[in-house]
Short mmCIF file of C-alpha atoms in Angstrom, two decimals:
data_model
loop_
_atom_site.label_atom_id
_atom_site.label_comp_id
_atom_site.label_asym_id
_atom_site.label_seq_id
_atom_site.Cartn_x
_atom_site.Cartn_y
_atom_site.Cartn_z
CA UNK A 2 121.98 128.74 133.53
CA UNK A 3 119.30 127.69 135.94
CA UNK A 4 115.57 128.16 135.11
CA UNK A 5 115.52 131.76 137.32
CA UNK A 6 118.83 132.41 135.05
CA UNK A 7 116.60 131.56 131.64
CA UNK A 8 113.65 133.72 133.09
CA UNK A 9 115.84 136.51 134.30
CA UNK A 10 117.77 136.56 130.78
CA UNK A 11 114.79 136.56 128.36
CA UNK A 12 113.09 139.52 130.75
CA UNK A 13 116.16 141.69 130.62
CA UNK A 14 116.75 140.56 126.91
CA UNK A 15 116.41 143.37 123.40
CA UNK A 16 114.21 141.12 122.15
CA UNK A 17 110.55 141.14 122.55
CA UNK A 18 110.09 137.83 120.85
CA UNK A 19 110.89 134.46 121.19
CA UNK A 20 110.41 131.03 119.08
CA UNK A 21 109.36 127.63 120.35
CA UNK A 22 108.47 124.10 118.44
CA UNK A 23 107.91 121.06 119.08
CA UNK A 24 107.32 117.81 116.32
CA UNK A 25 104.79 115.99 115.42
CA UNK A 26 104.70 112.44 114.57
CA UNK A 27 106.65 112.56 111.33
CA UNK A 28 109.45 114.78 113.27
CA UNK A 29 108.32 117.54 111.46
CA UNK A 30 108.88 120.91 113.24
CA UNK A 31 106.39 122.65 114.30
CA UNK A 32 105.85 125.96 116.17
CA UNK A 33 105.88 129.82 116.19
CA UNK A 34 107.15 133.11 117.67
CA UNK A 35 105.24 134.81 120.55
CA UNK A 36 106.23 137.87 122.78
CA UNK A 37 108.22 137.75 125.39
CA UNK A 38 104.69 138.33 127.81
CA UNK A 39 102.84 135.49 126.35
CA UNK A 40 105.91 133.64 127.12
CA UNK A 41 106.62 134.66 130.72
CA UNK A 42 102.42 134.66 131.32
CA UNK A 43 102.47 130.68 129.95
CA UNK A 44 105.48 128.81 131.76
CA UNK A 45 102.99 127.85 134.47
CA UNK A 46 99.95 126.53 132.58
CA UNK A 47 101.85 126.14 129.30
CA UNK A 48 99.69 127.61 125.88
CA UNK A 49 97.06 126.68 124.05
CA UNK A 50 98.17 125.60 120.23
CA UNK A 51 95.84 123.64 117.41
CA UNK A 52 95.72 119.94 118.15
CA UNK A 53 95.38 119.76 114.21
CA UNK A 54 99.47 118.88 114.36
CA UNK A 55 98.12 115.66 115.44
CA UNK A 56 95.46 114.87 112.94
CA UNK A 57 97.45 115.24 109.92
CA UNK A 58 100.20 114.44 107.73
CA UNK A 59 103.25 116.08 106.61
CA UNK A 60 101.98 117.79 104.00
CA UNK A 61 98.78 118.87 106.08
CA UNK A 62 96.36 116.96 105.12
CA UNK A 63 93.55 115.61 107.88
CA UNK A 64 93.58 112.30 108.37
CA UNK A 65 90.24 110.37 107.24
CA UNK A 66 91.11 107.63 110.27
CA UNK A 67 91.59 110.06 113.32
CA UNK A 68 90.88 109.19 116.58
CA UNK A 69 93.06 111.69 119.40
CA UNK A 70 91.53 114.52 116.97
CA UNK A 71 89.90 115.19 113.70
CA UNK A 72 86.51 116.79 112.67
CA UNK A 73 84.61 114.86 115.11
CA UNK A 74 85.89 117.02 117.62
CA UNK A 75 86.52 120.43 116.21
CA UNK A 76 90.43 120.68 116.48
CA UNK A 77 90.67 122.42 120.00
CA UNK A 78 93.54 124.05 121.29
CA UNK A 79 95.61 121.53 123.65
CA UNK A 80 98.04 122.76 126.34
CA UNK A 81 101.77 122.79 125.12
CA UNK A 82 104.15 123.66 127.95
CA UNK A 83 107.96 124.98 126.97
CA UNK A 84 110.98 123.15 128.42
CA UNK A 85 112.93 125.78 129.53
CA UNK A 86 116.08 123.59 129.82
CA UNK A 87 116.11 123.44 126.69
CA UNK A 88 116.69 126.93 126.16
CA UNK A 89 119.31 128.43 123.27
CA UNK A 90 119.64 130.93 120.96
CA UNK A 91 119.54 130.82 117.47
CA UNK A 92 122.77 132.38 115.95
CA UNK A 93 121.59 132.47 112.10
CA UNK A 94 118.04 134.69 113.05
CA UNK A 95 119.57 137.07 114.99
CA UNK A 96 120.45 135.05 118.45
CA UNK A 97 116.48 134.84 119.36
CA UNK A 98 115.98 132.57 122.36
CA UNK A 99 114.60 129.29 121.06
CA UNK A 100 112.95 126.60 123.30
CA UNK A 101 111.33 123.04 122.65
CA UNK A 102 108.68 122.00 123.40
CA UNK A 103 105.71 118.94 124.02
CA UNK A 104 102.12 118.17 125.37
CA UNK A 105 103.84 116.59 128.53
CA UNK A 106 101.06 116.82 132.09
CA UNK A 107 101.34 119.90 133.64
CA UNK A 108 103.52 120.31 136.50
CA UNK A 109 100.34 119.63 138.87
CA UNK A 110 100.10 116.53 136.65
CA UNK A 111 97.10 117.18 135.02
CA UNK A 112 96.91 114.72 132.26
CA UNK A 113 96.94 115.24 128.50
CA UNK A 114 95.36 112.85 126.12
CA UNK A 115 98.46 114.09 123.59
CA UNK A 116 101.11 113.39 126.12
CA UNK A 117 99.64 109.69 126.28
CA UNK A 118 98.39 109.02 122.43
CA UNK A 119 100.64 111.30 120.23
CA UNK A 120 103.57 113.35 121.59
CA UNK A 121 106.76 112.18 120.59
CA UNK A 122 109.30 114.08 123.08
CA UNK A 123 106.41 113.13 126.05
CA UNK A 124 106.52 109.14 125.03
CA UNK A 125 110.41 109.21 124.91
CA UNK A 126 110.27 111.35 128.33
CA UNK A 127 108.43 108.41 130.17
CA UNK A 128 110.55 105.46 128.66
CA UNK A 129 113.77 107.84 129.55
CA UNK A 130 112.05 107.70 133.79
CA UNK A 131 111.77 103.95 133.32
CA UNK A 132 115.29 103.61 132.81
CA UNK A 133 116.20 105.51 135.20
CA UNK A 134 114.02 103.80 137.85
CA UNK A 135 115.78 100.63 136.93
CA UNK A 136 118.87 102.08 137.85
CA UNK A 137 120.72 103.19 134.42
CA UNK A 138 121.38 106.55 132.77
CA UNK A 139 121.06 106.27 129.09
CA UNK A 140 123.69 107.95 126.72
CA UNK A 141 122.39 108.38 123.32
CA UNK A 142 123.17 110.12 119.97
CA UNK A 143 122.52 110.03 116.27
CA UNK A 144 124.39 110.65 113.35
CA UNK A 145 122.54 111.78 109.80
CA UNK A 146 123.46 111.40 106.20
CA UNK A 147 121.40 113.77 103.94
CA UNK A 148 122.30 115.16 100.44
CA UNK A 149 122.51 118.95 99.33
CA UNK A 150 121.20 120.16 95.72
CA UNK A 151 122.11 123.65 94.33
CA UNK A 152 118.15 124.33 94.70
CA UNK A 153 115.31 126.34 96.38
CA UNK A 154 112.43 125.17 97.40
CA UNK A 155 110.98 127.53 94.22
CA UNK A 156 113.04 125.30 92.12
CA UNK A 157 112.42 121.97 93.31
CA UNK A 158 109.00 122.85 92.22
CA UNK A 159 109.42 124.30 88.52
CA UNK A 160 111.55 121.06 88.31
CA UNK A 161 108.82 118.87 89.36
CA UNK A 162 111.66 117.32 91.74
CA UNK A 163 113.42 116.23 88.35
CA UNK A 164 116.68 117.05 87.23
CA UNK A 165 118.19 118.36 90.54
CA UNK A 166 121.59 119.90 90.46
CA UNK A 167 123.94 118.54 93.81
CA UNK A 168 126.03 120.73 95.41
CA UNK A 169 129.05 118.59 93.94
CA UNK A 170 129.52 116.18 91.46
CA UNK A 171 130.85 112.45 91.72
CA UNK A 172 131.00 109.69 94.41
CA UNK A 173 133.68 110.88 96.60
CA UNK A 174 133.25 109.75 100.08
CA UNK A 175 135.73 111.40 103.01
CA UNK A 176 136.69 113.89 101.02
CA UNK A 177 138.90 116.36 101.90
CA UNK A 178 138.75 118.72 98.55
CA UNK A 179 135.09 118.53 97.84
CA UNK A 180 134.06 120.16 101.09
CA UNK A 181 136.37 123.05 99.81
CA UNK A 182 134.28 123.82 96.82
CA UNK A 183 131.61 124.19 99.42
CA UNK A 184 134.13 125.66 102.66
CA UNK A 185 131.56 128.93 103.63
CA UNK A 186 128.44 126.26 103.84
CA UNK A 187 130.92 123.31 105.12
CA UNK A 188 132.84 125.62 108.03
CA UNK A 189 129.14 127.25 108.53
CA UNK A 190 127.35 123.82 109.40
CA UNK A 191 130.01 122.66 111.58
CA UNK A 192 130.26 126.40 113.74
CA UNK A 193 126.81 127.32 113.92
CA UNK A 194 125.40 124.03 114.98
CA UNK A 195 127.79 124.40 117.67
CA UNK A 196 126.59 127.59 118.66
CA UNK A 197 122.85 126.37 118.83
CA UNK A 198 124.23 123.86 121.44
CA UNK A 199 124.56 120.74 118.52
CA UNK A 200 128.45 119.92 118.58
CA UNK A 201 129.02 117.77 116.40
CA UNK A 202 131.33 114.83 116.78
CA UNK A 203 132.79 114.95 112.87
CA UNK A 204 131.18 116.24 109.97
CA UNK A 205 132.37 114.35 106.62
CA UNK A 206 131.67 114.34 102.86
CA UNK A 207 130.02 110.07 102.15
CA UNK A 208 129.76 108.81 98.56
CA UNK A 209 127.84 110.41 96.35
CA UNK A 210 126.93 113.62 94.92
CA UNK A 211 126.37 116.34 97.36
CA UNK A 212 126.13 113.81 100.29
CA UNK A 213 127.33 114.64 103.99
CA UNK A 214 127.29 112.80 107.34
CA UNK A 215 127.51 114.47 110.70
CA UNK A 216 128.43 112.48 114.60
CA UNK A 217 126.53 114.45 117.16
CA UNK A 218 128.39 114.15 120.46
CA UNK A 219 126.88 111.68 122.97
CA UNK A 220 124.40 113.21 125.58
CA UNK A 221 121.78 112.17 128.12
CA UNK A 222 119.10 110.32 125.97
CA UNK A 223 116.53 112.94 125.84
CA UNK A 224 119.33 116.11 124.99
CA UNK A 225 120.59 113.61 122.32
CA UNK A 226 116.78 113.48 120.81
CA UNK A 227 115.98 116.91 120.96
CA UNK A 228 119.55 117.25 119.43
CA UNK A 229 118.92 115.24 116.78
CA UNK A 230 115.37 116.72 116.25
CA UNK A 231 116.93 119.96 115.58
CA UNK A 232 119.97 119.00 113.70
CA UNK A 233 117.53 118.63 110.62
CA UNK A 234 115.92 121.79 110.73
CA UNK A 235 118.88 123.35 111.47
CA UNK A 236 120.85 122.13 108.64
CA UNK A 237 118.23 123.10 106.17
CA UNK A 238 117.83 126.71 107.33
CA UNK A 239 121.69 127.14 107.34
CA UNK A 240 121.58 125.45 104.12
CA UNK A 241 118.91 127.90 102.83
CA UNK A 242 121.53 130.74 103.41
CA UNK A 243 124.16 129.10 101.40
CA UNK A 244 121.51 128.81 98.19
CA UNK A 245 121.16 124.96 98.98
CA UNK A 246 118.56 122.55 99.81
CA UNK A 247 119.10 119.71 102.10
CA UNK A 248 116.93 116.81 102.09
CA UNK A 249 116.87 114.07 104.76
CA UNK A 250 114.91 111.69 102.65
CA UNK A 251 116.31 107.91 103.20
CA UNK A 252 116.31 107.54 99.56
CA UNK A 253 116.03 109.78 96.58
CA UNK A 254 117.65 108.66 93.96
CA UNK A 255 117.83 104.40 93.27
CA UNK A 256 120.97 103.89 92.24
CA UNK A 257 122.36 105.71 94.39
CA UNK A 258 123.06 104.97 98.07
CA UNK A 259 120.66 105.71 101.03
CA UNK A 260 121.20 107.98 104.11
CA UNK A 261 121.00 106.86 107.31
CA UNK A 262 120.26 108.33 110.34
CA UNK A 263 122.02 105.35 113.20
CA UNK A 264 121.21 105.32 117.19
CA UNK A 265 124.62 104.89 118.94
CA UNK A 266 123.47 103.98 122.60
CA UNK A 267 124.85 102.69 125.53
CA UNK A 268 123.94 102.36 129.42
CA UNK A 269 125.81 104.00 132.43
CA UNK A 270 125.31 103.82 136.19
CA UNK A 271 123.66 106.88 138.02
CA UNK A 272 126.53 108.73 138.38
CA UNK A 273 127.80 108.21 135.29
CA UNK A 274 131.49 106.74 136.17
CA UNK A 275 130.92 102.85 134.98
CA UNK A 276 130.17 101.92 131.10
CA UNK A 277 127.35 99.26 132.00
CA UNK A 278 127.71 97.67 128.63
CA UNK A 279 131.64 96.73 129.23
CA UNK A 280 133.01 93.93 130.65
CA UNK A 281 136.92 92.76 130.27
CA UNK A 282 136.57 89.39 132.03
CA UNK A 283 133.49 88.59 130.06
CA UNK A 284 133.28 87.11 126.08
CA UNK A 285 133.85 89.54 123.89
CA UNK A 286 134.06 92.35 126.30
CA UNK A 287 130.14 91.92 126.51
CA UNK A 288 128.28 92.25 129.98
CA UNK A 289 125.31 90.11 130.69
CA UNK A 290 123.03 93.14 130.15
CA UNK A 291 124.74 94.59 127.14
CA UNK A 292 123.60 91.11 126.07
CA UNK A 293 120.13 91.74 127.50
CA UNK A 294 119.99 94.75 125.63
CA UNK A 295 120.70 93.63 122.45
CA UNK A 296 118.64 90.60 122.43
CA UNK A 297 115.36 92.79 123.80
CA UNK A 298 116.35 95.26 120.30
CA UNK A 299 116.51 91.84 118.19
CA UNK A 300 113.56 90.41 119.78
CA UNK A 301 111.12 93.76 119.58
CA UNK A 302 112.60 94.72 115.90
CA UNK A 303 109.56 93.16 113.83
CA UNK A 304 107.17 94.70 116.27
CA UNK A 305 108.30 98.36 115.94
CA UNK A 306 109.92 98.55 112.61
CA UNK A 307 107.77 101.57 111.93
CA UNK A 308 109.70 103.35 114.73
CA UNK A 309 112.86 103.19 112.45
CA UNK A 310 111.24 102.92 109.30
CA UNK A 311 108.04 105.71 109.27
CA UNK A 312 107.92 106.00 105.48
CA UNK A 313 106.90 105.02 101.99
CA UNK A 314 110.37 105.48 100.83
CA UNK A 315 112.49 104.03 103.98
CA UNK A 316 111.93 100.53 102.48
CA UNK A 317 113.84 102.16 99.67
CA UNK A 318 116.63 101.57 101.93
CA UNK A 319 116.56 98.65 103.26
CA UNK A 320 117.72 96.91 100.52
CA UNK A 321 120.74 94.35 100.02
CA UNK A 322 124.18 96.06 99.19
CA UNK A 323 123.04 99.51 99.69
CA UNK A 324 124.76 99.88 103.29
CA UNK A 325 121.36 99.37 105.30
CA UNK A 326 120.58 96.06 107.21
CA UNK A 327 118.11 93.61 105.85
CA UNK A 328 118.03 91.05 108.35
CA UNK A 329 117.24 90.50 112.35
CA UNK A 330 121.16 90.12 113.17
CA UNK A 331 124.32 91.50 115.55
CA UNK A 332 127.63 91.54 115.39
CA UNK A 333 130.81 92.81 116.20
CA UNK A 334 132.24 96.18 113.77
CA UNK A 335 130.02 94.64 110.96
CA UNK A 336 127.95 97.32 108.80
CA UNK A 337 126.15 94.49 106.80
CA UNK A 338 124.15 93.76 110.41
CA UNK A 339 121.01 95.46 111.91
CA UNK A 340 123.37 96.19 115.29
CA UNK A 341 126.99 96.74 115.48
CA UNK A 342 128.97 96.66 118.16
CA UNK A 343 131.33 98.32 119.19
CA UNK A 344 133.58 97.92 122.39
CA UNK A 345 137.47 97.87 122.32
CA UNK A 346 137.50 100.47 124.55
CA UNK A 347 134.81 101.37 127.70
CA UNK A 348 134.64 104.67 127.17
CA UNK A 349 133.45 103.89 124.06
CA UNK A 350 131.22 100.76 124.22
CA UNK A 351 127.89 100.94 122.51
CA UNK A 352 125.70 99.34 120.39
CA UNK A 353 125.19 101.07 117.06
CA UNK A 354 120.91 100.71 115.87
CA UNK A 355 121.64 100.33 112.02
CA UNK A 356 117.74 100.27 111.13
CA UNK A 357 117.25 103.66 111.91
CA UNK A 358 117.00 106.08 108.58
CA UNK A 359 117.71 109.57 108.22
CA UNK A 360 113.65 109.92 107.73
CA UNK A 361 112.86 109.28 111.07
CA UNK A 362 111.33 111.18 113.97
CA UNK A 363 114.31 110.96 116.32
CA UNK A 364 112.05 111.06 119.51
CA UNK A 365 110.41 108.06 118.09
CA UNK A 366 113.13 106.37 117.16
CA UNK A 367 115.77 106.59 120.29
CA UNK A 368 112.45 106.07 122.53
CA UNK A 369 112.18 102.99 120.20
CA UNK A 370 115.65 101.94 120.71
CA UNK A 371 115.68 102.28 124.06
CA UNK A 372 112.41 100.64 125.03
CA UNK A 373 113.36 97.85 123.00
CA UNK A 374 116.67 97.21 125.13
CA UNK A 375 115.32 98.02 128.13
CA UNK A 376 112.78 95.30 127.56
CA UNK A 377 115.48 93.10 127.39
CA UNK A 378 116.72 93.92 130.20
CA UNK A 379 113.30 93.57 132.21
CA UNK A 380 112.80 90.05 130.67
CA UNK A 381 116.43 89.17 130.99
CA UNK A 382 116.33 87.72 127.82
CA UNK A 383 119.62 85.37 126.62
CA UNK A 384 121.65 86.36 123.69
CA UNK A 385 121.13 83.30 121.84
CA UNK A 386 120.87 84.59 118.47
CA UNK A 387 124.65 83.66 117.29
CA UNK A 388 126.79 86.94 115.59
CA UNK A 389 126.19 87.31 112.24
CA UNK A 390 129.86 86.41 110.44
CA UNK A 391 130.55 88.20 107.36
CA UNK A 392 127.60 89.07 104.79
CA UNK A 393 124.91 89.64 107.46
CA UNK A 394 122.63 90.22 104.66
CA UNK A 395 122.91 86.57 103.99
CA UNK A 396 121.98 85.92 107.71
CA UNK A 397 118.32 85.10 107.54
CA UNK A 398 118.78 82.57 110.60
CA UNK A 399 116.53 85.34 112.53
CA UNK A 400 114.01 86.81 110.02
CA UNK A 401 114.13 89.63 107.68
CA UNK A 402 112.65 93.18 108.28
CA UNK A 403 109.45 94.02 106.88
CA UNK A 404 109.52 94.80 103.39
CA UNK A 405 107.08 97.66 103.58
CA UNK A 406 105.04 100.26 105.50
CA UNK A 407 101.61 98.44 105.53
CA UNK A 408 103.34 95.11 106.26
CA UNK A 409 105.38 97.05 109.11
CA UNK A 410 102.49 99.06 110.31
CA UNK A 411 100.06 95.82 110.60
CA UNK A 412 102.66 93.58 112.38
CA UNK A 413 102.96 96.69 114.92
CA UNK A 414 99.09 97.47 115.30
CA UNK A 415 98.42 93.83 116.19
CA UNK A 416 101.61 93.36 118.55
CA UNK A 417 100.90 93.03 122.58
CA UNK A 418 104.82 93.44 122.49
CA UNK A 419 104.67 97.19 120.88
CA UNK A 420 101.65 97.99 123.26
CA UNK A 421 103.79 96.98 126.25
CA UNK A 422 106.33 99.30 124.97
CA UNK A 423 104.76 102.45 124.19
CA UNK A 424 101.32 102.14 125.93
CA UNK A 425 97.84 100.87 123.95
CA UNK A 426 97.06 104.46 123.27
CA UNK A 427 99.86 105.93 121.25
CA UNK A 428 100.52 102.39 119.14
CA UNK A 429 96.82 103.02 118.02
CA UNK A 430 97.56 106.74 116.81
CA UNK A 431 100.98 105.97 115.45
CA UNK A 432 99.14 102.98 113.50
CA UNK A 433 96.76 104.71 112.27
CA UNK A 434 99.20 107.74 110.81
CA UNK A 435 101.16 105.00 108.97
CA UNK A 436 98.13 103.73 107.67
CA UNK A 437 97.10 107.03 105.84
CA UNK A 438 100.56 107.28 104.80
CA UNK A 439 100.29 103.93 103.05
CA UNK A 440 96.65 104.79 101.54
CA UNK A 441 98.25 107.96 100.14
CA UNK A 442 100.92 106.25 98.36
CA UNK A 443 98.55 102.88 96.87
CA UNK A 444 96.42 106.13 95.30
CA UNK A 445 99.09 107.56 93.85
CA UNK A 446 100.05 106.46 89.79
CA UNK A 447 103.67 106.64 89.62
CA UNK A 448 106.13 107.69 86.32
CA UNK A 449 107.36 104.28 86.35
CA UNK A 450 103.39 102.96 85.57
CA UNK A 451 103.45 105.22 83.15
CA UNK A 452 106.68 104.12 81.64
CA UNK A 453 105.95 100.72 81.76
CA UNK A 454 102.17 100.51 80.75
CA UNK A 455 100.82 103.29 78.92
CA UNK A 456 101.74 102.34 75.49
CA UNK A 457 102.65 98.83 75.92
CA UNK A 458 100.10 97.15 77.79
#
């Protein structure tokens, strides 16, 4: 439907309500319902909404280093404006028309100090019209791996998040008989995404208990984010209805492994008809800017690693042997590198982003990816980081990744290269949110201090 379709729809529709959200910098969703009036009065001017969602964390507290809001300026309302191509209904609350949203400029252009320092969608939104000014459409999307408990979010808390019982037992990755224990939630996810306009590509038990991995199919790069930005709420309301709790945490449990949420990206001409990244006369099948592309990633990694990597616990991932990449390296349908490629076929051709967790603001992330090879591109930088053969963990010929989030934050708060990337303004409020994240987590005395010390020591 075109926009007078959407407008026409939700006038004549039962329903005097509809939802919109948007997410904030830790990809959290946030949003409300409004009537149908408030909706039709707003499209022009968009609505007024907290700016609080950007001077806090995840679990709502202000930040104590705020600078695009915080008590020094009274949290005022700041415009949000609804996409309505984005419109769809959600089949598991009735069929209400659902929208995203972001703090994008007006349509007059008016410009929003969000839209510049903090919004997510509206950063990924500009680095989306700078690849398409150089001539490319991007085709994006990103696959999840997240684990289910037999929980409620009532539970989780008279458990003190300790002793959790997973929808299945056992490590039993691909499975075709677990899922059947499971078939109403299983059949469910795979269905209702697809009615809330997220088909998914494959949906597929990995190892360990409880643990699933979805494929969304491919899209244009900003469908494929908000895509992937819904996928995760999505899965945990459906879950909800099943008696479940999904988490998307990049690792919960240390000896067991971590879920991943990978970038699978490619570029296209305008019109869509030529796989940019594909050559048959060239090495490898590799074009000159496929090899761009992946040297600007490799080259902008240890600036942005944040982008990938926006919590305490994604460094619990990136560990050697636990199916995550360690180490600055590419290489050809290898899972031990921090890109793989993949290109037997051109339909196919892309470069797979390994770094990215399951944690991760998909907005960020894709904008990340993208920037990063478009950079690349701009610089026409060589390929002359060699393909990592084998154990890429063992490939250090390049660097390593940063081991944590204040060693990740500081490299990107200092870096002219993530400033050229995402503009001086939003690398200072993304910098500053990882900060407080780290200051939280130094506070904090753990069970394993206590374990370790308290009688001992």
């Amino acid at each position: 439907m075109n926009q007078q379709d959407i407008i026409d729809f939700i006038k004549q529709s039962d329903s005097p309500k509809i939802k919109y959200a948007f997410t904030d910098i830790d990809g959290v969703l946030r949003g409300k319902i409004i009537h149908r009036q408030k909706f039709l009065d707003g499209l022009a001017d968009g609505f007024g909404f907290c700016d609080v969602v950007w001077g806090w964390d995840s679990a709502d507290a202000p930040y104590d280093n705020g600078k695009t809001t915080g008590w020094h300026s009274g949290y005022p309302d700041a415009p949000v404006r609804l996409d309505i191509e984005t419109f769809r209904q959600i089949p598991w609350e009735g069929n209400i028309p659902f929208f995203l949203a972001d703090f994008s400029p007006s349509p007059t252009g008016q410009p929003s100090t969000y839209a510049t320092a903090a919004c997510p969608r509206s950063l990924l939104k500009r680095i989306a019209a700078q690849c398409q000014e150089m001539g490319y459409h991007a085709e994006y999307a990103q696959e999840f791996e997240w684990f289910n408990f037999r929980e409620t979010p009532q539970s989780l808390q008279e458990k003190n998040f300790q002793q959790l019982e997973p929808l299945t037992p056992g490590m039993f990755g691909y499975s075709i008989l677990r899922p059947s224990l499971e078939s109403a939630f299983y059949h469910d996810l795979f269905d209702s995404l697809a009615q809330f306009d997220i088909p998914l590509e494959g949906l597929h038990t990995e190892t360990g208990p409880g643990v699933y991995e979805a494929a969304i199919m491919h899209d244009e790069v900003i469908k494929a984010a908000d895509k992937a930005a819904l996928f995760k709420t999505a899965v945990k309301e459906i879950a909800y209805r099943h008696g479940a709790i999904a988490t998307f945490m990049a690792k919960w449990d240390a000896d067991l492994p971590g879920c991943s949420g990978h970038i699978h990206q490619s570029l296209w001409n305008l019109d869509k008809t030529n796989n940019l990244f594909y050559d048959a006369d060239q090495p490898d099948r590799m074009s000159e800017l496929m090899r761009q592309f992946i040297a600007g990633q490799l080259y902008c990694l240890p600036h942005i690693t944040p982008m990938f990597a926006p919590t305490i616990n994604s460094y619990k991932r990136l560990v050697e042997g636990a199916w995550a990449p360690t180490t600055v390296t590419w290489s050809i349908d290898n899972r031990t590198t921090a890109l793989r490629i993949l290109n037997h076929k051109e339909a196919y051709t892309r470069v797979e982003h390994r770094v990215s967790g399951s944690d991760t603001n998909p907005y960020l992330a894709i904008a990340a990816a993208l920037a990063s090879g478009l950079y690349g591109i701009r610089h026409k930088l060589p390929l002359d980081i060699p393909a990592s053969v084998g154990n890429g963990y063992d490939d250090t010929r390049n660097g390593v990744l940063p081991k944590n989030l204040a060693e990740a934050t500081q490299a990107m708060a200092n870096s002219p290269v993530a400033a050229e990337l995402f503009g001086a303004a939003f690398v200072d409020h993304f910098a500053r949110s990882r900060d407080w994240e780290w200051r939280q987590y130094i506070r904090q005395v753990s069970d394993w201090e206590l374990k370790r010390y308290f009688e001992i020591i």
